[in-house]
Amino acid sequence: MGNYPAIMRSKWFLPLFSLGLGVVVLAVSWVGGSLGSGLVSLAILAGFGLFILLAGRSETIRGLRGDGRDERFAQIDLRATAVAGLVLIVTLIVAGLTEIAQGHSGSPYTWLCAIGGLSYALAVAFFRWRG
Amino acid sequence: MKNQVRALRTQHSLAQGQLAEAMGVSRQTINSIENERYMPSLPLAIALARYFGVPVEEMFSDGELSGHHAV
């Protein structure tokens, strides 16, 4: 009774995702010539992954980690994502308007607002079409 | 939405964790359903009803339409 693929319901999902992201940030930082900050990012992300892995068995931790995901957590996840998206879009609108009021073009905030708005409209059209 | 999950579970001497494991959900999800804080999906509602061998409409009801048959 879950809406997640098996790999996302493993307790290793978020820890390994964090570690993998840390390795990617390290590689990109290395390419960009800032190996030091890449190593710091890797340490932070690996530390976060380790913390989540060992953090215990509360429902919130298990849901975030992966092993506590079921259909109710999927609903919680969807609502939390909607709240985070709303906060992000409001922040971008305010930041864009502030930039424009200061005589700047509003970029990149206005571009990010446009991407967000377009993505939302396309997603609505897609899910309406899919039924 | 009222439900009989707690009544049927205790009648079958099951712990929330045991029912949760049988349904493939967390114990907290069963607890939330019993306390009417979470309405299960149709597949989970059907699975619960089948598990206890009762019709879905007997396990879940809105409290107003029970006993009435809409045409």
Coordinates of N, CA and C in Angstrom, one line a residue:
Chain A
M1 N 0.8 -1.2 0.0 CA 0.0 0.0 0.0 C 0.9 1.3 0.0
G2 N 1.8 1.3 -0.9 CA 2.7 2.5 -0.9 C 2.7 3.0 -2.4
N3 N 3.0 4.3 -2.5 CA 3.1 4.8 -3.8 C 4.6 5.0 -4.3
Y4 N 5.5 4.4 -3.5 CA 6.9 4.6 -3.8 C 7.5 3.3 -4.4
P5 N 8.5 3.5 -5.3 CA 9.2 2.3 -5.8 C 10.0 1.7 -4.6
A6 N 10.3 0.4 -4.7 CA 11.0 -0.3 -3.6 C 12.3 0.4 -3.2
I7 N 13.0 0.9 -4.1 CA 14.3 1.5 -3.8 C 14.1 2.7 -2.9
M8 N 13.0 3.4 -3.0 CA 12.7 4.6 -2.2 C 12.2 4.3 -0.8
R9 N 11.9 3.0 -0.6 CA 11.4 2.5 0.7 C 12.4 1.8 1.5
S10 N 13.7 1.9 1.0 CA 14.8 1.4 1.8 C 15.3 2.4 2.7
K11 N 15.8 2.0 3.9 CA 16.4 2.9 4.9 C 17.7 3.5 4.4
W12 N 18.2 2.9 3.3 CA 19.5 3.5 2.7 C 19.2 4.6 1.7
F13 N 17.9 4.8 1.3 CA 17.7 5.7 0.2 C 18.2 7.1 0.4
L14 N 17.8 7.8 1.5 CA 18.2 9.2 1.7 C 19.7 9.3 2.1
P15 N 20.2 8.4 3.0 CA 21.6 8.4 3.3 C 22.5 8.3 2.0
L16 N 22.2 7.3 1.1 CA 23.0 7.1 -0.1 C 22.8 8.3 -1.1
F17 N 21.5 8.8 -1.1 CA 21.3 10.0 -2.0 C 22.1 11.2 -1.5
S18 N 22.2 11.4 -0.2 CA 23.0 12.5 0.4 C 24.5 12.3 0.0
L19 N 24.9 11.0 0.2 CA 26.4 10.8 -0.1 C 26.6 11.0 -1.6
G20 N 25.7 10.5 -2.4 CA 25.9 10.6 -3.9 C 25.9 12.1 -4.3
L21 N 25.0 12.9 -3.7 CA 25.0 14.3 -4.0 C 26.3 15.0 -3.6
G22 N 26.8 14.5 -2.4 CA 28.1 15.1 -1.9 C 29.2 14.8 -2.9
V23 N 29.2 13.6 -3.4 CA 30.3 13.2 -4.4 C 30.2 14.0 -5.6
V24 N 28.9 14.3 -6.1 CA 28.7 15.1 -7.3 C 29.2 16.5 -7.0
V25 N 28.8 17.1 -5.9 CA 29.3 18.4 -5.5 C 30.8 18.5 -5.4
L26 N 31.4 17.5 -4.9 CA 32.9 17.4 -4.8 C 33.5 17.4 -6.2
A27 N 32.9 16.6 -7.1 CA 33.5 16.5 -8.5 C 33.3 17.9 -9.2
V28 N 32.1 18.5 -9.0 CA 31.9 19.8 -9.7 C 32.8 20.9 -9.1
S29 N 33.0 20.8 -7.8 CA 33.9 21.8 -7.1 C 35.3 21.6 -7.6
W30 N 35.7 20.4 -7.7 CA 37.0 20.1 -8.2 C 37.3 20.7 -9.6
V31 N 36.3 20.4 -10.5 CA 36.3 20.9 -11.9 C 36.4 22.5 -11.8
G32 N 35.7 23.1 -10.9 CA 35.6 24.5 -10.8 C 36.8 25.1 -10.0
G33 N 37.7 24.2 -9.6 CA 38.9 24.7 -9.0 C 38.8 25.0 -7.5
S34 N 37.7 24.6 -6.8 CA 37.6 24.8 -5.4 C 37.4 23.5 -4.7
L35 N 38.5 22.7 -4.7 CA 38.4 21.4 -4.1 C 38.1 21.4 -2.6
G36 N 38.6 22.5 -1.9 CA 38.4 22.6 -0.5 C 36.9 22.7 -0.1
S37 N 36.2 23.6 -0.8 CA 34.8 23.7 -0.5 C 34.0 22.5 -0.9
G38 N 34.5 21.8 -1.9 CA 33.8 20.5 -2.3 C 34.0 19.5 -1.2
L39 N 35.1 19.4 -0.6 CA 35.3 18.5 0.5 C 34.5 18.8 1.7
V40 N 34.3 20.1 1.9 CA 33.5 20.5 3.0 C 32.0 20.1 2.8
S41 N 31.6 20.3 1.5 CA 30.2 20.0 1.1 C 30.0 18.5 1.3
L42 N 31.0 17.7 0.8 CA 30.9 16.2 0.9 C 30.8 15.8 2.4
A43 N 31.6 16.4 3.2 CA 31.6 16.1 4.6 C 30.2 16.4 5.2
I44 N 29.6 17.6 4.9 CA 28.3 18.0 5.4 C 27.2 17.0 5.0
L45 N 27.2 16.7 3.7 CA 26.2 15.8 3.1 C 26.3 14.4 3.6
A46 N 27.6 13.9 3.7 CA 27.8 12.6 4.2 C 27.4 12.5 5.7
G47 N 27.7 13.6 6.4 CA 27.3 13.6 7.9 C 25.8 13.6 8.0
F48 N 25.1 14.4 7.2 CA 23.7 14.4 7.2 C 23.1 13.0 6.9
G49 N 23.7 12.3 5.9 CA 23.2 11.0 5.6 C 23.4 10.0 6.7
L50 N 24.6 10.1 7.4 CA 24.9 9.2 8.5 C 23.9 9.5 9.7
F51 N 23.7 10.8 9.9 CA 22.7 11.2 11.0 C 21.3 10.6 10.7
I52 N 20.9 10.7 9.5 CA 19.5 10.2 9.1 C 19.5 8.7 9.3
L53 N 20.6 8.0 8.9 CA 20.7 6.6 9.0 C 20.6 6.1 10.4
L54 N 21.3 6.8 11.3 CA 21.4 6.4 12.7 C 20.4 7.1 13.6
A55 N 19.5 7.9 13.1 CA 18.7 8.9 13.9 C 17.6 8.2 14.7
G56 N 17.3 7.0 14.5 CA 16.3 6.3 15.3 C 15.1 5.9 14.5
R57 N 14.0 5.7 15.2 CA 12.8 5.1 14.6 C 11.5 5.9 14.6
S58 N 11.7 7.3 14.8 CA 10.5 8.1 14.8 C 9.9 8.1 13.4
E59 N 8.6 8.3 13.3 CA 7.9 8.2 12.1 C 8.5 9.3 11.1
T60 N 8.8 10.5 11.6 CA 9.3 11.5 10.7 C 10.6 11.1 10.1
I61 N 11.5 10.6 11.0 CA 12.9 10.2 10.5 C 12.7 9.0 9.5
R62 N 11.9 8.0 9.9 CA 11.8 6.9 9.0 C 11.1 7.2 7.6
G63 N 10.2 8.2 7.7 CA 9.6 8.7 6.4 C 10.6 9.4 5.6
L64 N 11.4 10.3 6.2 CA 12.4 11.0 5.4 C 13.5 10.0 4.9
R65 N 13.8 9.0 5.7 CA 14.9 8.1 5.4 C 14.5 7.2 4.3
G66 N 13.2 6.8 4.3 CA 12.8 5.9 3.2 C 12.0 4.7 3.8
D67 N 12.5 4.1 4.9 CA 11.9 2.8 5.4 C 10.5 3.0 6.0
G68 N 10.1 4.2 6.2 CA 8.7 4.4 6.8 C 7.7 5.0 5.8
R69 N 8.0 4.8 4.6 CA 7.1 5.4 3.5 C 6.0 4.4 3.2
D70 N 4.8 5.0 3.3 CA 3.6 4.3 2.9 C 2.6 5.3 2.3
E71 N 1.4 4.9 2.0 CA 0.5 5.8 1.3 C 0.2 7.1 2.1
R72 N 0.1 7.0 3.5 CA -0.1 8.2 4.3 C 1.1 9.1 4.2
F73 N 2.3 8.5 4.3 CA 3.5 9.4 4.1 C 3.5 10.0 2.7
A74 N 3.1 9.3 1.7 CA 3.0 9.9 0.4 C 2.1 11.1 0.4
Q75 N 1.0 11.1 1.1 CA 0.1 12.2 1.2 C 0.8 13.4 1.9
I76 N 1.5 13.0 3.1 CA 2.2 14.0 3.8 C 3.3 14.6 3.0
D77 N 4.0 13.8 2.2 CA 5.1 14.2 1.3 C 4.6 15.2 0.3
L78 N 3.4 14.9 -0.3 CA 2.8 15.7 -1.3 C 2.5 17.1 -0.7
R79 N 1.9 17.1 0.5 CA 1.5 18.4 1.1 C 2.7 19.2 1.5
A80 N 3.7 18.5 2.0 CA 5.0 19.2 2.4 C 5.7 19.8 1.2
T81 N 5.6 19.0 0.1 CA 6.2 19.6 -1.2 C 5.5 20.8 -1.7
A82 N 4.1 20.7 -1.6 CA 3.3 21.9 -2.0 C 3.6 23.1 -1.1
V83 N 3.8 22.9 0.2 CA 4.1 24.0 1.1 C 5.5 24.6 0.7
A84 N 6.4 23.7 0.5 CA 7.8 24.2 0.2 C 7.8 24.9 -1.1
G85 N 7.0 24.4 -2.1 CA 6.9 25.1 -3.4 C 6.3 26.4 -3.3
L86 N 5.2 26.5 -2.4 CA 4.5 27.8 -2.2 C 5.5 28.8 -1.6
V87 N 6.2 28.4 -0.6 CA 7.2 29.3 0.1 C 8.2 29.8 -0.9
L88 N 8.7 28.8 -1.7 CA 9.7 29.2 -2.7 C 9.2 30.2 -3.7
I89 N 8.0 30.0 -4.3 CA 7.5 30.9 -5.3 C 7.2 32.2 -4.7
V90 N 6.7 32.3 -3.5 CA 6.4 33.6 -2.9 C 7.8 34.3 -2.7
T91 N 8.8 33.6 -2.2 CA 10.1 34.2 -2.0 C 10.6 34.7 -3.3
L92 N 10.5 34.0 -4.4 CA 11.0 34.4 -5.7 C 10.3 35.6 -6.2
I93 N 9.0 35.7 -6.0 CA 8.2 36.8 -6.4 C 8.6 38.1 -5.7
V94 N 8.7 37.9 -4.3 CA 9.2 39.1 -3.5 C 10.6 39.5 -3.9
A95 N 11.5 38.6 -4.1 CA 12.8 38.9 -4.5 C 12.9 39.6 -5.9
G96 N 12.1 39.1 -6.8 CA 12.0 39.7 -8.2 C 11.5 41.1 -8.1
L97 N 10.4 41.3 -7.4 CA 9.8 42.6 -7.3 C 10.8 43.6 -6.6
T98 N 11.5 43.1 -5.6 CA 12.5 43.9 -4.9 C 13.6 44.4 -5.8
E99 N 14.1 43.4 -6.6 CA 15.1 43.7 -7.6 C 14.6 44.8 -8.6
I100 N 13.4 44.6 -9.1 CA 12.8 45.6 -10.1 C 12.7 46.9 -9.5
A101 N 12.2 47.0 -8.2 CA 12.1 48.3 -7.5 C 13.4 49.0 -7.3
Q102 N 14.5 48.2 -7.3 CA 15.8 48.8 -7.1 C 16.4 49.2 -8.4
G103 N 15.7 49.1 -9.5 CA 16.2 49.5 -10.8 C 16.9 48.4 -11.6
H104 N 16.8 47.1 -11.1 CA 17.5 46.0 -11.8 C 16.5 45.3 -12.7
S105 N 16.9 44.4 -13.4 CA 16.1 43.7 -14.4 C 15.1 42.7 -13.7
G106 N 15.5 42.3 -12.5 CA 14.7 41.2 -11.8 C 15.2 39.8 -12.0
S107 N 16.2 39.7 -12.9 CA 16.8 38.4 -13.2 C 17.8 38.0 -12.0
P108 N 17.9 36.8 -11.7 CA 17.3 35.6 -12.3 C 15.9 35.3 -11.6
Y109 N 15.5 36.1 -10.7 CA 14.2 35.7 -10.0 C 13.0 35.6 -10.9
T110 N 12.9 36.6 -11.8 CA 11.8 36.6 -12.7 C 11.8 35.3 -13.6
W111 N 13.0 34.9 -14.0 CA 13.2 33.7 -14.9 C 12.7 32.5 -14.1
L112 N 13.2 32.5 -12.8 CA 12.8 31.3 -12.0 C 11.3 31.3 -11.7
C113 N 10.7 32.5 -11.6 CA 9.2 32.6 -11.4 C 8.5 32.0 -12.7
A114 N 9.1 32.4 -13.8 CA 8.5 32.0 -15.1 C 8.6 30.5 -15.2
I115 N 9.8 29.9 -14.9 CA 9.9 28.4 -14.9 C 9.0 27.7 -14.0
G116 N 8.8 28.3 -12.8 CA 7.9 27.7 -11.8 C 6.4 27.8 -12.3
G117 N 6.0 28.9 -12.8 CA 4.7 29.1 -13.3 C 4.4 28.2 -14.5
L118 N 5.3 28.1 -15.4 CA 5.1 27.3 -16.6 C 5.1 25.8 -16.3
S119 N 6.0 25.4 -15.4 CA 6.0 24.0 -14.9 C 4.7 23.6 -14.3
Y120 N 4.1 24.6 -13.5 CA 2.9 24.3 -12.8 C 1.7 24.1 -13.8
A121 N 1.7 25.1 -14.8 CA 0.6 25.0 -15.8 C 0.7 23.7 -16.6
L122 N 2.0 23.3 -17.0 CA 2.2 22.1 -17.8 C 1.8 20.9 -17.0
A123 N 2.1 20.9 -15.7 CA 1.8 19.8 -14.8 C 0.3 19.6 -14.7
V124 N -0.4 20.7 -14.5 CA -1.9 20.7 -14.4 C -2.4 20.1 -15.7
A125 N -2.0 20.6 -16.8 CA -2.5 20.1 -18.1 C -2.2 18.6 -18.3
F126 N -1.0 18.2 -17.9 CA -0.6 16.7 -18.0 C -1.5 15.9 -17.1
F127 N -1.6 16.3 -15.8 CA -2.4 15.4 -14.9 C -3.9 15.4 -15.3
R128 N -4.4 16.6 -15.8 CA -5.8 16.6 -16.2 C -6.0 15.7 -17.4
W129 N -5.0 15.7 -18.4 CA -5.1 14.8 -19.5 C -5.0 13.3 -19.1
R130 N -4.1 13.0 -18.2 CA -3.9 11.6 -17.7 C -5.1 11.1 -16.9
G131 N -5.9 12.1 -16.4 CA -7.2 11.7 -15.7 C -6.9 11.5 -14.3
Chain B
M1 N -15.5 10.6 8.5 CA -15.8 9.2 8.1 C -15.6 8.3 9.3
K2 N -16.6 7.6 9.7 CA -16.5 6.7 10.8 C -15.9 5.4 10.3
N3 N -15.2 4.6 11.2 CA -14.8 3.3 10.8 C -14.8 2.3 11.9
Q4 N -14.7 1.1 11.6 CA -14.8 0.0 12.6 C -13.4 -0.7 12.7
V5 N -12.4 0.0 12.3 CA -11.0 -0.7 12.2 C -10.6 -1.1 13.6
R6 N -10.7 -0.2 14.6 CA -10.2 -0.5 15.9 C -11.1 -1.6 16.6
A7 N -12.4 -1.5 16.4 CA -13.3 -2.6 16.9 C -12.9 -3.9 16.4
L8 N -12.7 -4.0 15.0 CA -12.4 -5.3 14.4 C -11.1 -5.8 14.8
R9 N -10.1 -4.9 14.9 CA -8.8 -5.3 15.3 C -8.7 -5.9 16.7
T10 N -9.4 -5.2 17.6 CA -9.3 -5.7 19.0 C -10.1 -7.0 19.1
Q11 N -11.2 -7.1 18.3 CA -12.0 -8.3 18.3 C -11.2 -9.5 17.8
H12 N -10.2 -9.2 16.9 CA -9.4 -10.3 16.4 C -8.1 -10.4 17.2
S13 N -8.0 -9.7 18.3 CA -6.8 -9.7 19.2 C -5.5 -9.3 18.5
L14 N -5.6 -8.3 17.7 CA -4.4 -7.9 16.9 C -3.8 -6.6 17.5
A15 N -2.5 -6.5 17.4 CA -1.9 -5.2 17.8 C -1.9 -4.4 16.5
Q16 N -1.8 -3.0 16.7 CA -1.7 -2.1 15.6 C -0.6 -2.5 14.6
G17 N 0.6 -2.9 15.2 CA 1.7 -3.2 14.5 C 1.5 -4.5 13.6
Q18 N 0.8 -5.4 14.2 CA 0.5 -6.7 13.4 C -0.4 -6.4 12.2
L19 N -1.4 -5.5 12.4 CA -2.3 -5.2 11.3 C -1.6 -4.4 10.3
A20 N -0.7 -3.5 10.8 CA 0.1 -2.6 9.9 C 1.0 -3.5 9.0
E21 N 1.6 -4.5 9.6 CA 2.5 -5.3 8.8 C 1.7 -6.1 7.8
A22 N 0.5 -6.6 8.2 CA -0.3 -7.3 7.2 C -0.8 -6.5 6.0
M23 N -1.0 -5.2 6.3 CA -1.4 -4.3 5.3 C -0.3 -3.6 4.5
G24 N 0.9 -3.8 5.0 CA 2.1 -3.1 4.3 C 2.1 -1.6 4.5
V25 N 1.6 -1.2 5.7 CA 1.7 0.3 6.0 C 2.3 0.4 7.4
S26 N 2.6 1.6 7.9 CA 3.2 1.8 9.2 C 2.1 1.7 10.3
R27 N 2.6 1.5 11.5 CA 1.7 1.4 12.7 C 1.0 2.7 12.9
Q28 N 1.7 3.8 12.6 CA 1.1 5.1 12.8 C 0.0 5.4 11.8
T29 N 0.1 4.8 10.6 CA -1.0 4.9 9.7 C -2.3 4.2 10.2
I30 N -2.1 3.0 10.7 CA -3.3 2.3 11.3 C -3.9 3.1 12.4
N31 N -3.0 3.7 13.3 CA -3.4 4.5 14.4 C -4.2 5.7 13.9
S32 N -3.7 6.4 12.8 CA -4.4 7.5 12.3 C -5.7 7.2 11.7
I33 N -5.8 6.0 11.1 CA -7.1 5.6 10.5 C -8.1 5.3 11.7
E34 N -7.6 4.6 12.7 CA -8.5 4.3 13.8 C -9.0 5.6 14.5
N35 N -8.2 6.6 14.6 CA -8.6 7.9 15.2 C -9.2 8.9 14.2
E36 N -9.5 8.4 13.0 CA -10.2 9.1 12.0 C -9.5 10.4 11.6
R37 N -8.1 10.4 11.7 CA -7.3 11.5 11.3 C -6.8 11.3 9.8
Y38 N -6.9 10.1 9.4 CA -6.4 9.8 8.0 C -7.4 8.9 7.3
M39 N -7.9 9.3 6.1 CA -8.8 8.4 5.4 C -8.0 7.6 4.4
P40 N -8.0 6.2 4.5 CA -7.2 5.4 3.7 C -7.6 5.5 2.2
S41 N -6.7 5.1 1.3 CA -7.0 5.0 -0.1 C -8.0 3.9 -0.3
L42 N -8.6 3.9 -1.4 CA -9.6 2.8 -1.7 C -8.9 1.4 -1.7
P43 N -7.7 1.2 -2.3 CA -7.1 -0.1 -2.2 C -6.9 -0.6 -0.8
L44 N -6.4 0.4 0.1 CA -6.2 0.0 1.5 C -7.5 -0.3 2.2
A45 N -8.5 0.5 1.9 CA -9.8 0.3 2.6 C -10.4 -1.1 2.2
I46 N -10.2 -1.5 0.9 CA -10.7 -2.8 0.4 C -9.9 -3.9 1.1
A47 N -8.5 -3.7 1.2 CA -7.7 -4.7 1.8 C -8.0 -4.9 3.2
L48 N -8.3 -3.8 4.0 CA -8.7 -3.9 5.4 C -10.0 -4.7 5.5
A49 N -11.0 -4.4 4.6 CA -12.3 -5.0 4.7 C -12.1 -6.5 4.4
R50 N -11.3 -6.8 3.4 CA -11.1 -8.3 3.0 C -10.4 -9.0 4.1
Y51 N -9.5 -8.3 4.8 CA -8.7 -8.9 5.8 C -9.6 -9.4 7.0
F52 N -10.6 -8.5 7.3 CA -11.5 -8.9 8.4 C -12.8 -9.6 7.9
G53 N -12.9 -9.7 6.6 CA -14.0 -10.5 6.0 C -15.3 -9.7 6.2
V54 N -15.3 -8.4 6.0 CA -16.6 -7.6 6.1 C -16.6 -6.8 4.9
P55 N -17.9 -6.3 4.5 CA -18.0 -5.4 3.4 C -17.4 -4.1 3.7
V56 N -16.8 -3.4 2.7 CA -16.2 -2.1 2.9 C -17.1 -1.1 3.5
E57 N -18.4 -1.1 3.1 CA -19.4 -0.1 3.6 C -19.7 -0.4 5.0
E58 N -19.4 -1.6 5.5 CA -19.6 -1.9 6.9 C -18.5 -1.4 7.7
M59 N -17.3 -1.4 7.1 CA -16.1 -1.0 7.8 C -16.0 0.5 7.9
F60 N -16.4 1.2 6.8 CA -16.4 2.6 6.7 C -17.7 3.2 6.4
S61 N -18.1 4.2 7.1 CA -19.4 4.8 6.9 C -19.4 6.3 7.2
D62 N -20.2 7.1 6.5 CA -20.2 8.5 6.8 C -21.1 8.9 8.0
G63 N -21.8 7.9 8.5 CA -22.6 8.1 9.7 C -23.9 8.7 9.4
E64 N -24.2 9.2 8.2 CA -25.5 9.8 7.9 C -26.2 8.9 6.9
L65 N -25.5 8.3 6.0 CA -26.2 7.5 5.0 C -26.4 6.0 5.4
S66 N -25.9 5.6 6.5 CA -26.0 4.2 7.0 C -27.5 3.9 7.1
G67 N -27.8 2.8 6.5 CA -29.2 2.3 6.6 C -30.1 2.9 5.5
H68 N -29.6 3.9 4.8 CA -30.4 4.5 3.7 C -29.8 4.0 2.4
H69 N -30.6 3.7 1.5 CA -30.1 3.3 0.1 C -30.5 4.3 -0.9
A70 N -29.5 5.0 -1.4 CA -29.8 6.0 -2.4 C -30.1 5.4 -3.7
V71 N -31.0 5.9 -4.5 CA -31.4 5.3 -5.8 C -30.7 6.1 -6.9

